[in-house]
PDB file of C-alpha atoms and ligand atoms in Angstrom:
ATOM      1  CA  MET A1209     -95.045  27.709  -1.806  1.00 76.00           C
ATOM      2  CA  PRO A1210     -95.406  27.571  -5.590  1.00 81.00           C
ATOM      3  CA  GLU A1211     -95.484  23.955  -6.680  1.00 85.00           C
ATOM      4  CA  LEU A1212     -94.492  22.653 -10.117  1.00 89.00           C
ATOM      5  CA  PRO A1213     -97.867  23.373 -11.770  1.00 85.00           C
ATOM      6  CA  GLU A1214     -97.760  26.992 -10.579  1.00 84.00           C
ATOM      7  CA  VAL A1215     -94.224  27.380 -11.925  1.00 88.00           C
ATOM      8  CA  GLU A1216     -95.361  25.971 -15.267  1.00 87.00           C
ATOM      9  CA  THR A1217     -98.322  28.360 -15.229  1.00 83.00           C
ATOM     10  CA  VAL A1218     -95.947  31.267 -14.558  1.00 86.00           C
ATOM     11  CA  ARG A1219     -93.672  30.086 -17.389  1.00 88.00           C
ATOM     12  CA  ARG A1220     -96.580  30.087 -19.822  1.00 84.00           C
ATOM     13  CA  GLY A1221     -97.578  33.551 -18.621  1.00 82.00           C
ATOM     14  CA  LEU A1222     -94.058  34.970 -19.016  1.00 89.00           C
ATOM     15  CA  GLU A1223     -93.334  33.355 -22.381  1.00 89.00           C
ATOM     16  CA  PRO A1224     -95.185  35.886 -24.580  1.00 88.00           C
ATOM     17  CA  ALA A1225     -93.653  38.823 -22.666  1.00 90.00           C
ATOM     18  CA  MET A1226     -90.056  37.575 -22.752  1.00 95.00           C
ATOM     19  CA  VAL A1227     -89.329  35.231 -25.653  1.00 97.00           C
ATOM     20  CA  GLY A1228     -87.971  36.997 -28.717  1.00 98.00           C
ATOM     21  CA  ALA A1229     -87.398  40.215 -26.749  1.00 98.00           C
ATOM     22  CA  ARG A1230     -84.122  41.798 -25.589  1.00 98.00           C
ATOM     23  CA  PHE A1231     -83.422  43.063 -22.073  1.00 98.00           C
ATOM     24  CA  THR A1232     -83.112  46.819 -22.551  1.00 98.00           C
ATOM     25  CA  LYS A1233     -82.675  47.619 -18.868  1.00 97.00           C
ATOM     26  CA  VAL A1234     -82.341  45.473 -15.755  1.00 98.00           C
ATOM     27  CA  MET A1235     -82.915  47.038 -12.341  1.00 96.00           C
ATOM     28  CA  GLN A1236     -81.529  44.958  -9.511  1.00 95.00           C
ATOM     29  CA  ARG A1237     -82.589  46.570  -6.275  1.00 94.00           C
ATOM     30  CA  ARG A1238     -80.700  44.449  -3.709  1.00 94.00           C
ATOM     31  CA  PRO A1239     -77.415  42.510  -3.673  1.00 95.00           C
ATOM     32  CA  ASP A1240     -79.127  39.243  -2.822  1.00 95.00           C
ATOM     33  CA  LEU A1241     -82.311  37.252  -2.466  1.00 95.00           C
ATOM     34  CA  ARG A1242     -81.839  33.828  -0.890  1.00 95.00           C
ATOM     35  CA  PHE A1243     -78.333  33.885  -2.416  1.00 96.00           C
ATOM     36  CA  PRO A1244     -76.308  36.811  -3.801  1.00 97.00           C
ATOM     37  CA  PHE A1245     -77.099  37.713  -7.417  1.00 97.00           C
ATOM     38  CA  PRO A1246     -74.362  36.626  -9.852  1.00 97.00           C
ATOM     39  CA  GLU A1247     -71.535  39.094 -10.558  1.00 97.00           C
ATOM     40  CA  LYS A1248     -72.462  41.903 -12.973  1.00 97.00           C
ATOM     41  CA  PHE A1249     -75.994  40.515 -13.181  1.00 98.00           C
ATOM     42  CA  ALA A1250     -77.632  43.451 -15.003  1.00 98.00           C
ATOM     43  CA  GLU A1251     -74.639  43.913 -17.320  1.00 98.00           C
ATOM     44  CA  ARG A1252     -74.715  40.252 -18.405  1.00 98.00           C
ATOM     45  CA  LEU A1253     -78.431  40.491 -19.221  1.00 98.00           C
ATOM     46  CA  GLU A1254     -78.736  43.894 -20.900  1.00 98.00           C
ATOM     47  CA  GLY A1255     -78.674  43.658 -24.691  1.00 98.00           C
ATOM     48  CA  GLN A1256     -79.273  39.892 -24.662  1.00 98.00           C
ATOM     49  CA  GLU A1257     -82.271  38.299 -26.326  1.00 98.00           C
ATOM     50  CA  VAL A1258     -84.397  35.648 -24.643  1.00 98.00           C
ATOM     51  CA  ARG A1259     -84.392  32.782 -27.144  1.00 98.00           C
ATOM     52  CA  ALA A1260     -86.653  30.426 -25.146  1.00 98.00           C
ATOM     53  CA  LEU A1261     -88.187  30.110 -21.712  1.00 97.00           C
ATOM     54  CA  GLY A1262     -88.093  26.598 -20.294  1.00 97.00           C
ATOM     55  CA  ARG A1263     -88.633  24.895 -16.979  1.00 95.00           C
ATOM     56  CA  ARG A1264     -86.811  22.172 -15.096  1.00 95.00           C
ATOM     57  CA  ALA A1265     -88.676  21.002 -11.952  1.00 93.00           C
ATOM     58  CA  LYS A1266     -89.477  24.276 -10.170  1.00 93.00           C
ATOM     59  CA  TYR A1267     -86.806  26.357 -11.946  1.00 96.00           C
ATOM     60  CA  LEU A1268     -87.478  28.712 -14.849  1.00 96.00           C
ATOM     61  CA  LEU A1269     -84.749  28.787 -17.493  1.00 98.00           C
ATOM     62  CA  ALA A1270     -84.399  31.730 -19.886  1.00 98.00           C
ATOM     63  CA  ASP A1271     -82.076  30.787 -22.735  1.00 98.00           C
ATOM     64  CA  LEU A1272     -80.087  33.904 -23.686  1.00 98.00           C
ATOM     65  CA  SER A1273     -78.372  34.938 -26.926  1.00 98.00           C
ATOM     66  CA  SER A1274     -75.113  35.325 -24.926  1.00 98.00           C
ATOM     67  CA  GLY A1275     -74.938  31.553 -24.426  1.00 98.00           C
ATOM     68  CA  GLU A1276     -75.865  31.879 -20.768  1.00 98.00           C
ATOM     69  CA  VAL A1277     -79.073  30.678 -19.124  1.00 98.00           C
ATOM     70  CA  LEU A1278     -80.887  32.848 -16.605  1.00 98.00           C
ATOM     71  CA  ILE A1279     -82.121  30.515 -13.853  1.00 98.00           C
ATOM     72  CA  MET A1280     -85.002  31.826 -11.751  1.00 97.00           C
ATOM     73  CA  HIS A1281     -86.501  30.131  -8.693  1.00 96.00           C
ATOM     74  CA  LEU A1282     -89.593  31.468  -6.939  1.00 92.00           C
ATOM     75  CA  GLY A1283     -88.716  30.124  -3.484  1.00 91.00           C
ATOM     76  CA  MET A1284     -91.626  30.410  -1.054  1.00 87.00           C
ATOM     77  CA  SER A1285     -93.330  33.612  -2.130  1.00 84.00           C
ATOM     78  CA  GLY A1286     -91.784  34.768  -5.421  1.00 88.00           C
ATOM     79  CA  ARG A1287     -94.043  36.075  -8.171  1.00 86.00           C
ATOM     80  CA  PHE A1288     -93.733  37.925 -11.438  1.00 87.00           C
ATOM     81  CA  LEU A1289     -95.771  40.876 -12.581  1.00 86.00           C
ATOM     82  CA  VAL A1290     -95.962  41.626 -16.277  1.00 85.00           C
ATOM     83  CA  THR A1291     -96.822  45.152 -17.356  1.00 85.00           C
ATOM     84  CA  LYS A1292     -97.459  45.981 -20.957  1.00 79.00           C
ATOM     85  CA  GLY A1293     -99.457  48.831 -22.414  1.00 73.00           C
ATOM     86  CA  GLY A1294    -100.609  49.979 -18.973  1.00 66.00           C
ATOM     87  CA  GLU A1295    -102.067  46.629 -17.979  1.00 65.00           C
ATOM     88  CA  THR A1296    -100.499  44.491 -15.262  1.00 67.00           C
ATOM     89  CA  ARG A1297    -101.017  40.811 -14.819  1.00 66.00           C
ATOM     90  CA  MET A1298     -99.520  38.208 -12.598  1.00 66.00           C
ATOM     91  CA  PRO A1299     -99.083  34.948 -14.486  1.00 68.00           C
ATOM     92  CA  GLY A1300    -100.770  32.065 -12.731  1.00 59.00           C
ATOM     93  CA  GLU A1301    -102.668  34.359 -10.458  1.00 51.00           C
ATOM     94  CA  PHE A1302    -104.987  37.261 -11.050  1.00 42.00           C
ATOM     95  CA  HIS A1303    -105.383  40.706 -12.533  1.00 41.00           C
ATOM     96  CA  HIS A1304    -104.758  43.672 -10.304  1.00 42.00           C
ATOM     97  CA  GLU A1305    -103.621  47.252 -10.315  1.00 44.00           C
ATOM     98  CA  HIS A1306     -99.928  47.718  -9.710  1.00 48.00           C
ATOM     99  CA  GLY A1307     -98.951  51.279  -8.960  1.00 52.00           C
ATOM    100  CA  GLY A1308     -95.185  51.887  -8.925  1.00 61.00           C
ATOM    101  CA  LEU A1309     -92.538  49.692  -7.350  1.00 74.00           C
ATOM    102  CA  GLY A1310     -93.355  48.051  -4.043  1.00 84.00           C
ATOM    103  CA  ALA A1311     -90.993  47.242  -1.173  1.00 86.00           C
ATOM    104  CA  HIS A1312     -90.730  43.621  -2.318  1.00 90.00           C
ATOM    105  CA  ASP A1313     -90.171  44.335  -6.024  1.00 91.00           C
ATOM    106  CA  HIS A1314     -86.519  43.254  -6.187  1.00 94.00           C
ATOM    107  CA  VAL A1315     -85.781  42.985  -9.903  1.00 96.00           C
ATOM    108  CA  VAL A1316     -87.328  44.739 -12.902  1.00 95.00           C
ATOM    109  CA  PHE A1317     -86.627  43.589 -16.451  1.00 96.00           C
ATOM    110  CA  GLN A1318     -87.461  46.080 -19.181  1.00 96.00           C
ATOM    111  CA  LEU A1319     -87.782  44.423 -22.540  1.00 96.00           C
ATOM    112  CA  SER A1320     -87.454  45.638 -26.121  1.00 97.00           C
ATOM    113  CA  ASN A1321     -91.111  44.776 -26.844  1.00 95.00           C
ATOM    114  CA  GLY A1322     -92.271  47.346 -24.301  1.00 93.00           C
ATOM    115  CA  ALA A1323     -93.089  44.804 -21.603  1.00 91.00           C
ATOM    116  CA  SER A1324     -91.761  45.156 -18.112  1.00 91.00           C
ATOM    117  CA  VAL A1325     -91.400  42.089 -15.883  1.00 91.00           C
ATOM    118  CA  THR A1326     -91.078  42.657 -12.137  1.00 91.00           C
ATOM    119  CA  TYR A1327     -89.927  40.009  -9.681  1.00 92.00           C
ATOM    120  CA  ASN A1328     -91.593  40.423  -6.285  1.00 90.00           C
ATOM    121  CA  ASP A1329     -90.651  38.250  -3.310  1.00 89.00           C
ATOM    122  CA  ALA A1330     -91.739  39.181   0.218  1.00 88.00           C
ATOM    123  CA  ARG A1331     -89.844  36.379   1.956  1.00 90.00           C
ATOM    124  CA  ARG A1332     -86.819  36.353  -0.382  1.00 92.00           C
ATOM    125  CA  PHE A1333     -86.380  32.588  -0.580  1.00 93.00           C
ATOM    126  CA  GLY A1334     -86.253  32.837  -4.356  1.00 95.00           C
ATOM    127  CA  PHE A1335     -83.049  33.394  -6.323  1.00 97.00           C
ATOM    128  CA  MET A1336     -81.589  34.048  -9.758  1.00 98.00           C
ATOM    129  CA  ASP A1337     -78.402  32.718 -11.298  1.00 98.00           C
ATOM    130  CA  LEU A1338     -76.573  32.805 -14.630  1.00 98.00           C
ATOM    131  CA  VAL A1339     -74.974  29.606 -15.919  1.00 98.00           C
ATOM    132  CA  PRO A1340     -73.409  28.820 -19.326  1.00 98.00           C
ATOM    133  CA  ARG A1341     -75.842  26.715 -21.387  1.00 97.00           C
ATOM    134  CA  SER A1342     -73.213  23.994 -21.814  1.00 97.00           C
ATOM    135  CA  GLU A1343     -73.009  23.577 -18.020  1.00 97.00           C
ATOM    136  CA  ILE A1344     -76.714  23.454 -17.225  1.00 96.00           C
ATOM    137  CA  GLU A1345     -76.953  19.709 -16.631  1.00 93.00           C
ATOM    138  CA  THR A1346     -73.873  19.648 -14.416  1.00 95.00           C
ATOM    139  CA  CYS A1347     -74.391  22.921 -12.524  1.00 96.00           C
ATOM    140  CA  LYS A1348     -75.057  22.841  -8.780  1.00 95.00           C
ATOM    141  CA  HIS A1349     -78.798  23.324  -9.214  1.00 95.00           C
ATOM    142  CA  PHE A1350     -79.401  20.358 -11.502  1.00 95.00           C
ATOM    143  CA  ALA A1351     -76.494  17.917 -11.151  1.00 95.00           C
ATOM    144  CA  ALA A1352     -78.209  15.744  -8.515  1.00 95.00           C
ATOM    145  CA  MET A1353     -81.749  16.344  -9.710  1.00 95.00           C
ATOM    146  CA  GLY A1354     -84.121  13.509 -10.553  1.00 96.00           C
ATOM    147  CA  ILE A1355     -86.322  13.075 -13.610  1.00 95.00           C
ATOM    148  CA  GLU A1356     -88.943  15.567 -14.751  1.00 94.00           C
ATOM    149  CA  PRO A1357     -92.433  14.373 -13.710  1.00 95.00           C
ATOM    150  CA  LEU A1358     -94.327  16.194 -16.483  1.00 90.00           C
ATOM    151  CA  GLY A1359     -92.026  14.919 -19.222  1.00 82.00           C
ATOM    152  CA  ASN A1360     -91.900  11.638 -21.110  1.00 87.00           C
ATOM    153  CA  GLU A1361     -89.215  10.280 -18.799  1.00 91.00           C
ATOM    154  CA  LEU A1362     -91.756   9.309 -16.154  1.00 96.00           C
ATOM    155  CA  SER A1363     -93.163   5.833 -16.831  1.00 97.00           C
ATOM    156  CA  GLY A1364     -93.835   2.541 -15.043  1.00 97.00           C
ATOM    157  CA  GLU A1365     -90.384   1.415 -16.187  1.00 97.00           C
ATOM    158  CA  THR A1366     -88.597   4.466 -14.739  1.00 97.00           C
ATOM    159  CA  ILE A1367     -90.490   4.068 -11.476  1.00 97.00           C
ATOM    160  CA  ALA A1368     -89.360   0.424 -11.357  1.00 97.00           C
ATOM    161  CA  THR A1369     -85.742   1.454 -11.933  1.00 97.00           C
ATOM    162  CA  LEU A1370     -85.861   4.244  -9.341  1.00 97.00           C
ATOM    163  CA  PHE A1371     -87.766   2.329  -6.642  1.00 97.00           C
ATOM    164  CA  ALA A1372     -86.357  -1.213  -6.961  1.00 96.00           C
ATOM    165  CA  GLY A1373     -85.364  -2.616  -3.568  1.00 95.00           C
ATOM    166  CA  LYS A1374     -86.333   0.567  -1.720  1.00 96.00           C
ATOM    167  CA  ARG A1375     -87.971   0.141   1.687  1.00 95.00           C
ATOM    168  CA  THR A1376     -88.571   3.908   1.967  1.00 95.00           C
ATOM    169  CA  PRO A1377     -92.298   4.755   2.254  1.00 96.00           C
ATOM    170  CA  LEU A1378     -93.843   5.530  -1.135  1.00 96.00           C
ATOM    171  CA  LYS A1379     -94.699   9.079  -0.062  1.00 97.00           C
ATOM    172  CA  ALA A1380     -91.081   9.850   0.876  1.00 96.00           C
ATOM    173  CA  ALA A1381     -89.711   8.256  -2.300  1.00 97.00           C
ATOM    174  CA  LEU A1382     -92.043  10.361  -4.462  1.00 97.00           C
ATOM    175  CA  LEU A1383     -90.973  13.531  -2.656  1.00 96.00           C
ATOM    176  CA  ASP A1384     -87.260  12.682  -3.014  1.00 95.00           C
ATOM    177  CA  GLN A1385     -85.982  15.329  -5.456  1.00 94.00           C
ATOM    178  CA  ARG A1386     -83.027  13.120  -6.429  1.00 96.00           C
ATOM    179  CA  LEU A1387     -85.468  10.562  -7.893  1.00 97.00           C
ATOM    180  CA  ILE A1388     -88.309  12.686  -9.308  1.00 96.00           C
ATOM    181  CA  ALA A1389     -87.840  16.460  -9.257  1.00 95.00           C
ATOM    182  CA  GLY A1390     -90.434  19.025  -8.299  1.00 90.00           C
ATOM    183  CA  LEU A1391     -93.291  16.771  -7.201  1.00 91.00           C
ATOM    184  CA  GLY A1392     -94.801  18.533  -4.162  1.00 89.00           C
ATOM    185  CA  ASN A1393     -96.710  17.301  -1.124  1.00 92.00           C
ATOM    186  CA  ILE A1394    -100.212  18.128  -2.399  1.00 91.00           C
ATOM    187  CA  TYR A1395     -99.732  16.363  -5.712  1.00 93.00           C
ATOM    188  CA  VAL A1396     -98.127  13.292  -4.157  1.00 96.00           C
ATOM    189  CA  CYS A1397    -101.132  12.901  -1.801  1.00 96.00           C
ATOM    190  CA  GLU A1398    -103.560  13.251  -4.708  1.00 95.00           C
ATOM    191  CA  ALA A1399    -101.653  10.844  -6.958  1.00 97.00           C
ATOM    192  CA  LEU A1400    -101.417   8.140  -4.265  1.00 98.00           C
ATOM    193  CA  PHE A1401    -105.146   8.478  -3.558  1.00 97.00           C
ATOM    194  CA  ARG A1402    -106.120   8.190  -7.208  1.00 97.00           C
ATOM    195  CA  THR A1403    -103.889   5.151  -7.622  1.00 97.00           C
ATOM    196  CA  GLY A1404    -105.195   3.531  -4.422  1.00 97.00           C
ATOM    197  CA  LEU A1405    -101.723   3.247  -2.917  1.00 97.00           C
ATOM    198  CA  HIS A1406    -100.989   3.508   0.810  1.00 97.00           C
ATOM    199  CA  PRO A1407     -98.502   6.338   1.505  1.00 97.00           C
ATOM    200  CA  GLU A1408     -96.521   4.136   3.903  1.00 96.00           C
ATOM    201  CA  ALA A1409     -96.207   1.156   1.557  1.00 96.00           C
ATOM    202  CA  PRO A1410     -92.553   0.509   0.694  1.00 96.00           C
ATOM    203  CA  ALA A1411     -91.509   2.128  -2.601  1.00 97.00           C
ATOM    204  CA  GLY A1412     -90.036  -1.212  -3.672  1.00 97.00           C
ATOM    205  CA  SER A1413     -93.502  -2.825  -3.611  1.00 96.00           C
ATOM    206  CA  LEU A1414     -94.165  -1.216  -7.021  1.00 97.00           C
ATOM    207  CA  VAL A1415     -91.467  -3.442  -8.531  1.00 97.00           C
ATOM    208  CA  THR A1416     -91.707  -7.193  -9.200  1.00 96.00           C
ATOM    209  CA  LYS A1417     -88.968  -9.619  -8.133  1.00 94.00           C
ATOM    210  CA  ALA A1418     -87.774  -9.587 -11.728  1.00 95.00           C
ATOM    211  CA  GLY A1419     -87.347  -5.782 -11.531  1.00 95.00           C
ATOM    212  CA  LYS A1420     -90.373  -5.029 -13.701  1.00 97.00           C
ATOM    213  CA  PRO A1421     -92.998  -2.365 -12.916  1.00 97.00           C
ATOM    214  CA  THR A1422     -96.234  -3.629 -11.332  1.00 97.00           C
ATOM    215  CA  GLU A1423     -99.594  -2.654 -12.813  1.00 97.00           C
ATOM    216  CA  LYS A1424     -99.839   0.018 -10.083  1.00 96.00           C
ATOM    217  CA  ALA A1425     -96.449   1.454 -11.071  1.00 97.00           C
ATOM    218  CA  HIS A1426     -97.726   2.049 -14.613  1.00 97.00           C
ATOM    219  CA  GLN A1427    -100.931   3.548 -13.230  1.00 97.00           C
ATOM    220  CA  LEU A1428     -99.031   5.807 -10.821  1.00 97.00           C
ATOM    221  CA  ALA A1429     -96.894   7.247 -13.632  1.00 97.00           C
ATOM    222  CA  ASP A1430    -100.018   8.120 -15.642  1.00 96.00           C
ATOM    223  CA  VAL A1431    -101.837   9.524 -12.616  1.00 96.00           C
ATOM    224  CA  ILE A1432     -98.916  11.786 -11.609  1.00 96.00           C
ATOM    225  CA  ARG A1433     -98.875  13.289 -15.100  1.00 94.00           C
ATOM    226  CA  ASP A1434    -102.679  13.714 -15.032  1.00 93.00           C
ATOM    227  CA  VAL A1435    -102.729  15.390 -11.617  1.00 91.00           C
ATOM    228  CA  LEU A1436     -99.987  17.842 -12.617  1.00 91.00           C
ATOM    229  CA  SER A1437    -101.474  18.592 -16.044  1.00 89.00           C
ATOM    230  CA  GLU A1438    -104.907  19.211 -14.544  1.00 85.00           C
ATOM    231  CA  ALA A1439    -103.368  21.669 -12.096  1.00 83.00           C
ATOM    232  CA  VAL A1440    -101.501  23.489 -14.875  1.00 80.00           C
ATOM    233  CA  THR A1441    -104.740  23.716 -16.822  1.00 76.00           C
ATOM    234  CA  ALA A1442    -106.572  25.052 -13.799  1.00 73.00           C
ATOM    235  CA  GLY A1443    -103.982  27.797 -13.437  1.00 67.00           C
ATOM    236  CA  GLY A1444    -102.085  26.394 -10.503  1.00 49.00           C
ATOM    237  CA  SER A1445    -102.745  26.730  -6.823  1.00 47.00           C
ATOM    238  CA  THR A1446    -100.835  28.217  -3.940  1.00 44.00           C
ATOM    239  CA  LEU A1447    -103.118  27.679  -1.037  1.00 37.00           C
ATOM    240  CA  ARG A1448    -101.465  29.460   1.826  1.00 36.00           C
ATOM    241  CA  ASP A1449     -99.845  32.359   0.030  1.00 40.00           C
ATOM    242  CA  HIS A1450    -102.949  33.103  -1.988  1.00 36.00           C
ATOM    243  CA  ALA A1451    -105.079  33.169   1.127  1.00 33.00           C
ATOM    244  CA  GLN A1452    -102.646  35.307   3.122  1.00 31.00           C
ATOM    245  CA  VAL A1453    -101.274  37.786   0.640  1.00 33.00           C
ATOM    246  CA  ASP A1454    -104.228  38.831  -1.413  1.00 34.00           C
ATOM    247  CA  GLY A1455    -107.258  36.906  -0.242  1.00 32.00           C
ATOM    248  CA  SER A1456    -107.792  35.251  -3.607  1.00 35.00           C
ATOM    249  CA  LEU A1457    -107.714  31.486  -3.820  1.00 35.00           C
ATOM    250  CA  GLY A1458    -106.199  29.099  -6.305  1.00 40.00           C
ATOM    251  CA  TYR A1459    -108.427  27.041  -8.522  1.00 40.00           C
ATOM    252  CA  PHE A1460    -107.138  23.539  -8.357  1.00 46.00           C
ATOM    253  CA  GLN A1461    -107.782  23.169  -4.627  1.00 50.00           C
ATOM    254  CA  HIS A1462    -111.463  22.838  -5.372  1.00 54.00           C
ATOM    255  CA  SER A1463    -110.772  19.549  -7.033  1.00 68.00           C
ATOM    256  CA  PHE A1464    -108.439  18.111  -4.374  1.00 86.00           C
ATOM    257  CA  LYS A1465    -109.824  14.733  -3.457  1.00 92.00           C
ATOM    258  CA  VAL A1466    -107.883  14.064  -0.260  1.00 94.00           C
ATOM    259  CA  TYR A1467    -105.481  16.943   0.368  1.00 92.00           C
ATOM    260  CA  ASP A1468    -106.508  18.966   3.455  1.00 91.00           C
ATOM    261  CA  ARG A1469    -109.738  16.940   3.854  1.00 93.00           C
ATOM    262  CA  GLU A1470    -108.999  15.232   7.187  1.00 95.00           C
ATOM    263  CA  GLY A1471    -112.166  13.879   8.843  1.00 97.00           C
ATOM    264  CA  LYS A1472    -114.242  14.389   5.690  1.00 96.00           C
ATOM    265  CA  PRO A1473    -115.941  11.514   3.858  1.00 97.00           C
ATOM    266  CA  CYS A1474    -113.962   9.921   1.026  1.00 97.00           C
ATOM    267  CA  VAL A1475    -115.129  11.125  -2.400  1.00 95.00           C
ATOM    268  CA  THR A1476    -114.920   7.685  -4.034  1.00 96.00           C
ATOM    269  CA  PRO A1477    -118.466   6.538  -4.902  1.00 95.00           C
ATOM    270  CA  GLN A1478    -119.673   3.818  -2.498  1.00 94.00           C
ATOM    271  CA  CYS A1479    -116.628   4.231  -0.214  1.00 96.00           C
ATOM    272  CA  THR A1480    -117.643   4.788   3.413  1.00 96.00           C
ATOM    273  CA  GLY A1481    -114.068   5.706   4.461  1.00 97.00           C
ATOM    274  CA  VAL A1482    -113.071   8.962   6.134  1.00 97.00           C
ATOM    275  CA  VAL A1483    -109.940  10.854   5.074  1.00 97.00           C
ATOM    276  CA  GLU A1484    -107.151  10.530   7.627  1.00 97.00           C
ATOM    277  CA  ARG A1485    -103.996  12.542   8.148  1.00 97.00           C
ATOM    278  CA  LEU A1486    -100.626  11.191   9.155  1.00 95.00           C
ATOM    279  CA  VAL A1487     -97.300  12.955   9.457  1.00 95.00           C
ATOM    280  CA  GLN A1488     -94.393  11.633   7.398  1.00 91.00           C
ATOM    281  CA  SER A1489     -90.994  13.357   7.530  1.00 86.00           C
ATOM    282  CA  GLY A1490     -92.655  16.341   9.202  1.00 89.00           C
ATOM    283  CA  ARG A1491     -95.260  16.816   6.477  1.00 92.00           C
ATOM    284  CA  SER A1492     -98.962  15.996   6.461  1.00 95.00           C
ATOM    285  CA  THR A1493    -100.184  13.118   4.350  1.00 97.00           C
ATOM    286  CA  PHE A1494    -103.908  12.827   3.649  1.00 97.00           C
ATOM    287  CA  TYR A1495    -105.325   9.479   2.523  1.00 97.00           C
ATOM    288  CA  CYS A1496    -108.391   7.246   2.616  1.00 97.00           C
ATOM    289  CA  PRO A1497    -107.574   4.098   4.631  1.00 96.00           C
ATOM    290  CA  THR A1498    -110.310   2.205   2.765  1.00 96.00           C
ATOM    291  CA  CYS A1499    -109.245   3.067  -0.797  1.00 96.00           C
ATOM    292  CA  GLN A1500    -105.509   3.045  -0.064  1.00 96.00           C
ATOM    293  CA  LYS A1501    -104.685  -0.318   1.468  1.00 91.00           C
ATOM    294  CA  ARG A1502    -101.074  -1.303   2.021  1.00 82.00           C
ATOM    295  CA  SER A1503    -101.466  -4.643   0.282  1.00 71.00           C
ATOM    296  CA  ARG A1504    -102.525  -3.157  -3.042  1.00 54.00           C
ATOM    297  CA  ALA A1505     -99.196  -2.111  -4.493  1.00 52.00           C
ATOM    298  CA  ARG A1506     -99.433  -4.753  -7.209  1.00 54.00           C
TER     299      ARG A1506
HETATM  300 ZN1   ZN V2256    -112.152   5.849   0.077  1.00 55.21          ZN
END
């Protein structure tokens, strides 16, 4: 499943192909993906210019000259292919030959700059929607959404506000989309490891009695930003899909310090610990029991 860094990588890859260009033709090849396409989807896009391409959590947001925003979500297996001047590339992934439309190419955007952007989604958990710009914050996709982890909003202070009094395990609180949006399992494991925090420690242990952030809360905010930025720089990672669909592998996985390393020695110098796995809310957590002690939240 594409995580936030992959979505950001895709955004950066699509930006030069889409921003400043008009949709000259939109081919919608099915009535729905995970949800039905909005009414008159192609008609509402054709002739409109893409003014900017943003991202909120794992959603891509194309700001249109019509005053609407095209919301695009990659779901589990969604990907974009950009073709321009005979060359095809897949932002965030790799170069390959793309001959004609495949069975899973569901939407094709032709743009006034000569680029063509194809949305491919084998499992169809992705979706697209059109929402007036003035209603973006309150629309169903974003109304209950937490803060953006790559933005300036995330700080020790915000963590203190969000986690105060919470007995929920730290891992679960960090994955709660209503608190912080778009932080995936891999990156939460890595961030907790780098901060030396036990995944089962109560979220509230990062907050002092006076409601102030602990030293670890400040550290965690910085580490989350670092882990995500490093992954964006490395071009994102999509472990399972990469391995299954095309055999190529993401880049960032090579620098995972705990994720998927159960039974392997901890990478911290001088630490003799072995990475363990536990299951929290049905998802694997990897951690070093020596580096990540419960009592170290402060
Ligand atoms: Zn360790």
